[in-house]
mmCIF file with all atom_site columns, C-alpha atoms in Angstrom:
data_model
loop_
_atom_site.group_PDB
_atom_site.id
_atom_site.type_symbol
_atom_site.label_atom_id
_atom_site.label_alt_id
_atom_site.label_comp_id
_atom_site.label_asym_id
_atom_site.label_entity_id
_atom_site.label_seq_id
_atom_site.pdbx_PDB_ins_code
_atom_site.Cartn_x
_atom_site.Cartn_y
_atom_site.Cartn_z
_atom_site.occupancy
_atom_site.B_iso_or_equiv
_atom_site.pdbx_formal_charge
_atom_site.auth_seq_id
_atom_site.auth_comp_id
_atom_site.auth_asym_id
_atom_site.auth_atom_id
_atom_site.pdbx_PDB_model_num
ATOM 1   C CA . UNK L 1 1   ? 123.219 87.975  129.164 1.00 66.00 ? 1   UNK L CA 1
ATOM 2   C CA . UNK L 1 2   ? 119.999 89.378  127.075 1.00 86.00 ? 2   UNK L CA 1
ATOM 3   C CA . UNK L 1 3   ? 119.140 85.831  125.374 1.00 89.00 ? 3   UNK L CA 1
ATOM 4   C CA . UNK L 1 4   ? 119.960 82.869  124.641 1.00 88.00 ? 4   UNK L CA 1
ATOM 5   C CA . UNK L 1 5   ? 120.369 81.087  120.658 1.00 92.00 ? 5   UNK L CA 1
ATOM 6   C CA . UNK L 1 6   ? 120.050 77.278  120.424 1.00 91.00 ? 6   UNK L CA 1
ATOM 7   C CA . UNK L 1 7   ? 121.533 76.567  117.262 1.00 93.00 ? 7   UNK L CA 1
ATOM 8   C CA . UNK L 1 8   ? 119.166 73.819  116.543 1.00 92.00 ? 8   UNK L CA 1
ATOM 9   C CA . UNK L 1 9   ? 118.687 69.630  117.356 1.00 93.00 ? 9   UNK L CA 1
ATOM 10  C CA . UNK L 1 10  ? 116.889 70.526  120.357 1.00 91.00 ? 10  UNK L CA 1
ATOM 11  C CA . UNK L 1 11  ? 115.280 67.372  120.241 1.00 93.00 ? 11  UNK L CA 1
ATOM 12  C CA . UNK L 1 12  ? 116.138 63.958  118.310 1.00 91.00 ? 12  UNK L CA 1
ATOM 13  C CA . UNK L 1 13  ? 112.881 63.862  116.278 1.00 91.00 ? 13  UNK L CA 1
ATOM 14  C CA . UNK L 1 14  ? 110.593 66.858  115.305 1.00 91.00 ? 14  UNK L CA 1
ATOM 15  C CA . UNK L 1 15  ? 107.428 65.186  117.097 1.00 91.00 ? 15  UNK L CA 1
ATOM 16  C CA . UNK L 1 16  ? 105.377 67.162  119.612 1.00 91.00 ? 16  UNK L CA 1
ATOM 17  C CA . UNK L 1 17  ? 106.004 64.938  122.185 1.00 94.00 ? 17  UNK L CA 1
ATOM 18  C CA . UNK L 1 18  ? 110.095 65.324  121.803 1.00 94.00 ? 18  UNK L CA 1
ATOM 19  C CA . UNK L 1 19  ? 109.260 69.209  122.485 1.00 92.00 ? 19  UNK L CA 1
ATOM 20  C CA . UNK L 1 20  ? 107.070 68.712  125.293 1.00 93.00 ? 20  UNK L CA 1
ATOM 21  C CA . UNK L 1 21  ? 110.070 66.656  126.897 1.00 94.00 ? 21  UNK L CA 1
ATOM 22  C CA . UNK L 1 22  ? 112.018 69.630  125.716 1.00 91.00 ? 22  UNK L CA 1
ATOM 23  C CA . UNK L 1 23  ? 110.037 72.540  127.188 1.00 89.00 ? 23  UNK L CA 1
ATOM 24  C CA . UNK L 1 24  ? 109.642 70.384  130.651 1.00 91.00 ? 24  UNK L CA 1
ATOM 25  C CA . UNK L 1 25  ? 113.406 70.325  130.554 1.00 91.00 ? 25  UNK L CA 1
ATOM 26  C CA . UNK L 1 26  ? 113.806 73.810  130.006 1.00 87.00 ? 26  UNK L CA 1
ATOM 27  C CA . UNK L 1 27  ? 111.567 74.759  132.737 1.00 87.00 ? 27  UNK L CA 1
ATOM 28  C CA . UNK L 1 28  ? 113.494 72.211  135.032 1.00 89.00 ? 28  UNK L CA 1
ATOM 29  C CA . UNK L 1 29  ? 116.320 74.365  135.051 1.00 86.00 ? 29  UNK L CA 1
ATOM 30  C CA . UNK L 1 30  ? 114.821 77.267  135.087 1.00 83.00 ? 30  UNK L CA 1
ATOM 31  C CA . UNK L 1 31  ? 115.345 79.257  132.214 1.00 79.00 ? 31  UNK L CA 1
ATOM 32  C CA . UNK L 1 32  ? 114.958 83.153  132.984 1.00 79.00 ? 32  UNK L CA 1
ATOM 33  C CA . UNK L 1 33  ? 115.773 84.779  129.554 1.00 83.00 ? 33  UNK L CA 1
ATOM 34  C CA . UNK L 1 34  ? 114.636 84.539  126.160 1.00 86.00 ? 34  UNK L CA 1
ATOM 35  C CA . UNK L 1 35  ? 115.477 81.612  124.743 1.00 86.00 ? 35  UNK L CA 1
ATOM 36  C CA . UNK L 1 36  ? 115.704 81.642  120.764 1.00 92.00 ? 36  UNK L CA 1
ATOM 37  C CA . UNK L 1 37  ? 116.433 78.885  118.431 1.00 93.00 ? 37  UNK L CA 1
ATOM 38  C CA . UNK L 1 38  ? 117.093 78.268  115.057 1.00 96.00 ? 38  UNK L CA 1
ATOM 39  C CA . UNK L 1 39  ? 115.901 75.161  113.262 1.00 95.00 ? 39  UNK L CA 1
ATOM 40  C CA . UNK L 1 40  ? 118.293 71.659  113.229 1.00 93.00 ? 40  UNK L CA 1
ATOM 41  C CA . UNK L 1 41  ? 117.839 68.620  110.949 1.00 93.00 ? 41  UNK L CA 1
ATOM 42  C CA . UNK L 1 42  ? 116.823 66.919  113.718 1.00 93.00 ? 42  UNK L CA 1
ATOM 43  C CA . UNK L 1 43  ? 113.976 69.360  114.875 1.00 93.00 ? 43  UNK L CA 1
ATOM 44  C CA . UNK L 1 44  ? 112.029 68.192  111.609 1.00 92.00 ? 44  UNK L CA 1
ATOM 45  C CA . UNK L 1 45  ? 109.444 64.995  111.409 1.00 88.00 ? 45  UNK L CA 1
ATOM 46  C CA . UNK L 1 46  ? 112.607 62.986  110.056 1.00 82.00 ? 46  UNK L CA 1
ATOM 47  C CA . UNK L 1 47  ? 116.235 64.041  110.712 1.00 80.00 ? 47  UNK L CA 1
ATOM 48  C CA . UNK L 1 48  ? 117.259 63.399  107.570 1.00 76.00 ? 48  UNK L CA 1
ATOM 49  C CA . UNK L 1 49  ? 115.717 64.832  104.229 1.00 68.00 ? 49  UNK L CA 1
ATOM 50  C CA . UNK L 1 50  ? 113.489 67.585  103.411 1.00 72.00 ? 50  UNK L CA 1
ATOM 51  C CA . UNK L 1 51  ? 110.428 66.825  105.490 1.00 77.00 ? 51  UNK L CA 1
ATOM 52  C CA . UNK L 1 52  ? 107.887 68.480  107.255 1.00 86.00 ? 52  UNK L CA 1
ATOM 53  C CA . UNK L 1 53  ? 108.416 71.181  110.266 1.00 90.00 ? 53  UNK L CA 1
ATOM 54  C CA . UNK L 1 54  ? 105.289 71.623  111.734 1.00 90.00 ? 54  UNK L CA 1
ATOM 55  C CA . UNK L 1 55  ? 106.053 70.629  115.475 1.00 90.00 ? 55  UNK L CA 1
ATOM 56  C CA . UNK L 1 56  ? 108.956 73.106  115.271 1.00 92.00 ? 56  UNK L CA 1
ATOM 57  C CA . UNK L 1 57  ? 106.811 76.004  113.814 1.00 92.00 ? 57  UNK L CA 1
ATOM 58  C CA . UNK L 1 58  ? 104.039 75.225  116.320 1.00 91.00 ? 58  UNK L CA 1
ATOM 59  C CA . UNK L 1 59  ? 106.178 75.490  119.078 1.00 89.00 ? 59  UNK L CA 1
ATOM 60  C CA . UNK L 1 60  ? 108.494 78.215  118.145 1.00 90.00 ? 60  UNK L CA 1
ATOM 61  C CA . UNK L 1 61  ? 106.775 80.143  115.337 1.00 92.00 ? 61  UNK L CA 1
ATOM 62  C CA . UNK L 1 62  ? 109.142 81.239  111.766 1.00 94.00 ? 62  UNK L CA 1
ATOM 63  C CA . UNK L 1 63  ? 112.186 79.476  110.643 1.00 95.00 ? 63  UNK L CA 1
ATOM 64  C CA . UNK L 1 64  ? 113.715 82.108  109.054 1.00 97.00 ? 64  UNK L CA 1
ATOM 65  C CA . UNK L 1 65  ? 113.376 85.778  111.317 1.00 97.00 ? 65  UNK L CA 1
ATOM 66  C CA . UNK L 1 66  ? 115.321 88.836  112.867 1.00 97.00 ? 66  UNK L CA 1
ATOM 67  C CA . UNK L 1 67  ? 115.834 90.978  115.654 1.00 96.00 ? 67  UNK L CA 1
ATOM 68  C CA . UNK L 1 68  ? 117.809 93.904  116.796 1.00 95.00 ? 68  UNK L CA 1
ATOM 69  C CA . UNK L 1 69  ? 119.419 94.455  119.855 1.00 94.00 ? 69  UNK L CA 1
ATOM 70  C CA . UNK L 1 70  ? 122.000 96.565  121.148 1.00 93.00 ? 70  UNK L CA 1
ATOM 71  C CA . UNK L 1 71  ? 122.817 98.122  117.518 1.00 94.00 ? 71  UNK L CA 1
ATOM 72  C CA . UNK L 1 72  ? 123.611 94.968  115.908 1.00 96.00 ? 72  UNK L CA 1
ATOM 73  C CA . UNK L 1 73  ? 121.074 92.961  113.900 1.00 97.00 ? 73  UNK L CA 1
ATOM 74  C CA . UNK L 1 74  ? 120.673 89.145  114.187 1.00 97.00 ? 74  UNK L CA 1
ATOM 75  C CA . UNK L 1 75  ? 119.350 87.144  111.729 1.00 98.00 ? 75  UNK L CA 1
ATOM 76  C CA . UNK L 1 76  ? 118.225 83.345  111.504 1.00 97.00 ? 76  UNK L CA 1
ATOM 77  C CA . UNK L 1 77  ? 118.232 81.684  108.128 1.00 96.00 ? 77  UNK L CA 1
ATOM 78  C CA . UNK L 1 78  ? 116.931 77.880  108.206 1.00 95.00 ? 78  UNK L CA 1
ATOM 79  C CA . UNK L 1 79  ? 119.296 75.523  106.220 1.00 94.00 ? 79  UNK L CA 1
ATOM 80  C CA . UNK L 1 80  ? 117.757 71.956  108.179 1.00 93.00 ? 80  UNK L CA 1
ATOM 81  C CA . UNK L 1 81  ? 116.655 70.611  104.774 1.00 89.00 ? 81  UNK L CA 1
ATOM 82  C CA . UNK L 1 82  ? 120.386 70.751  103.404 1.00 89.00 ? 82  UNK L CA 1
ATOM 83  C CA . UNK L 1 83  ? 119.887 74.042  101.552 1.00 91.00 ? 83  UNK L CA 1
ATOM 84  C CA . UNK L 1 84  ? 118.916 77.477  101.681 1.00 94.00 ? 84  UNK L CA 1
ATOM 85  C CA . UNK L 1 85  ? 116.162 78.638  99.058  1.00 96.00 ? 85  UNK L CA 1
ATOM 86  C CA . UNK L 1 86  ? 116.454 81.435  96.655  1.00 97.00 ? 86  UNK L CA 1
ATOM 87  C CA . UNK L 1 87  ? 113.892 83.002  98.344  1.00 97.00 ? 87  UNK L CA 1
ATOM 88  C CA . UNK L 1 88  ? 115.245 82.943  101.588 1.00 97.00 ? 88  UNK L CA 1
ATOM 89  C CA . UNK L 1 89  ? 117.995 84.652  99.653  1.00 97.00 ? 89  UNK L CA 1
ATOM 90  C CA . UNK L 1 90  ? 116.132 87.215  98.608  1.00 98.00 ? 90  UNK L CA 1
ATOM 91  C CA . UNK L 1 91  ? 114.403 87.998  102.030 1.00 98.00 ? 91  UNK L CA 1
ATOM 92  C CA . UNK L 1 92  ? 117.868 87.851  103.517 1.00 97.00 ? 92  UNK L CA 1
ATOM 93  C CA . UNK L 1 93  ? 119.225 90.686  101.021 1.00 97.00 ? 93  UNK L CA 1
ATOM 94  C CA . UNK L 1 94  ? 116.183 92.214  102.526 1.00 97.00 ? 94  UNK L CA 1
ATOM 95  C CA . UNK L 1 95  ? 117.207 92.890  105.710 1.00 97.00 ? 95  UNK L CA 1
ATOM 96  C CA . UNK L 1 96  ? 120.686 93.096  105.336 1.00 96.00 ? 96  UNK L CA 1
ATOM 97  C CA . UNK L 1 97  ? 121.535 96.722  106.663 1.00 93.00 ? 97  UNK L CA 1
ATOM 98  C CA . UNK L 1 98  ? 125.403 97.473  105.919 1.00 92.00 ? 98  UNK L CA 1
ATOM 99  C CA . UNK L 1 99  ? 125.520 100.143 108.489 1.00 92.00 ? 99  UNK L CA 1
ATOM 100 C CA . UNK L 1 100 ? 124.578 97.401  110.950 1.00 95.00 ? 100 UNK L CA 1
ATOM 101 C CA . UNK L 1 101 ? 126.759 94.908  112.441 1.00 97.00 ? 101 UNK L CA 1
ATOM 102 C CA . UNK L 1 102 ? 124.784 91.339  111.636 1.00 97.00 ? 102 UNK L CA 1
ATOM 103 C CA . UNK L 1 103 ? 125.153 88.091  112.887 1.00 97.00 ? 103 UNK L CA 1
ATOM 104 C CA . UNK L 1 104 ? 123.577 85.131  110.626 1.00 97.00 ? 104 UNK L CA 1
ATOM 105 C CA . UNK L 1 105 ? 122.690 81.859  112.236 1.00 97.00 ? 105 UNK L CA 1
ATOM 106 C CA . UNK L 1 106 ? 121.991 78.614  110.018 1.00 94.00 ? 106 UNK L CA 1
#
């Protein structure tokens, strides 16, 4: 195994100390790979609603961002307020790569 892709709700509250308990966690069991994630509802301030991300981005950087690896491309796209923006559209048409084999995670 390369990595590793949390699909998101890592914790049950976006708040800095619901990651902290998350990253202690983590290095409980003794995590040896990279460890990706894409943003959950849950990983905002509030589950539910469009509201504010800033624990998440602090502790795990862009919501929306690629990689390659092994000749495929693999793309996360955040959808945790309920929607995906016309922007993030447009960035996504971006890197899209049709000779490339792509896997999208929302």
């Amino acid at each position: 195994m390369d990595f590793s892709i949390q699909l998101g709700d890592m914790v049950s509250c976006g708040r800095t100390r619901n990651y902290l308990k998350f990253f202690n966690q983590l290095n409980d069991v003794g995590v040896m790979k990279p460890y990706l994630t894409v943003i959950g509802n849950h990983d905002r301030h509030k589950p539910h609603g469009v509201t504010n991300d800033y624990a998440y981005r602090a502790a795990f950087g862009s919501t929306d961002y690629l990689f390659d690896r092994g000749g495929w491309r693999f793309v996360t796209l955040d959808s945790s307020a309920g929607r995906v923006t016309k922007a993030q559209l447009a960035w996504l048409s971006g890197v899209l790569d049709p000779a490339r084999p792509t896997v999208i995670f929302t």
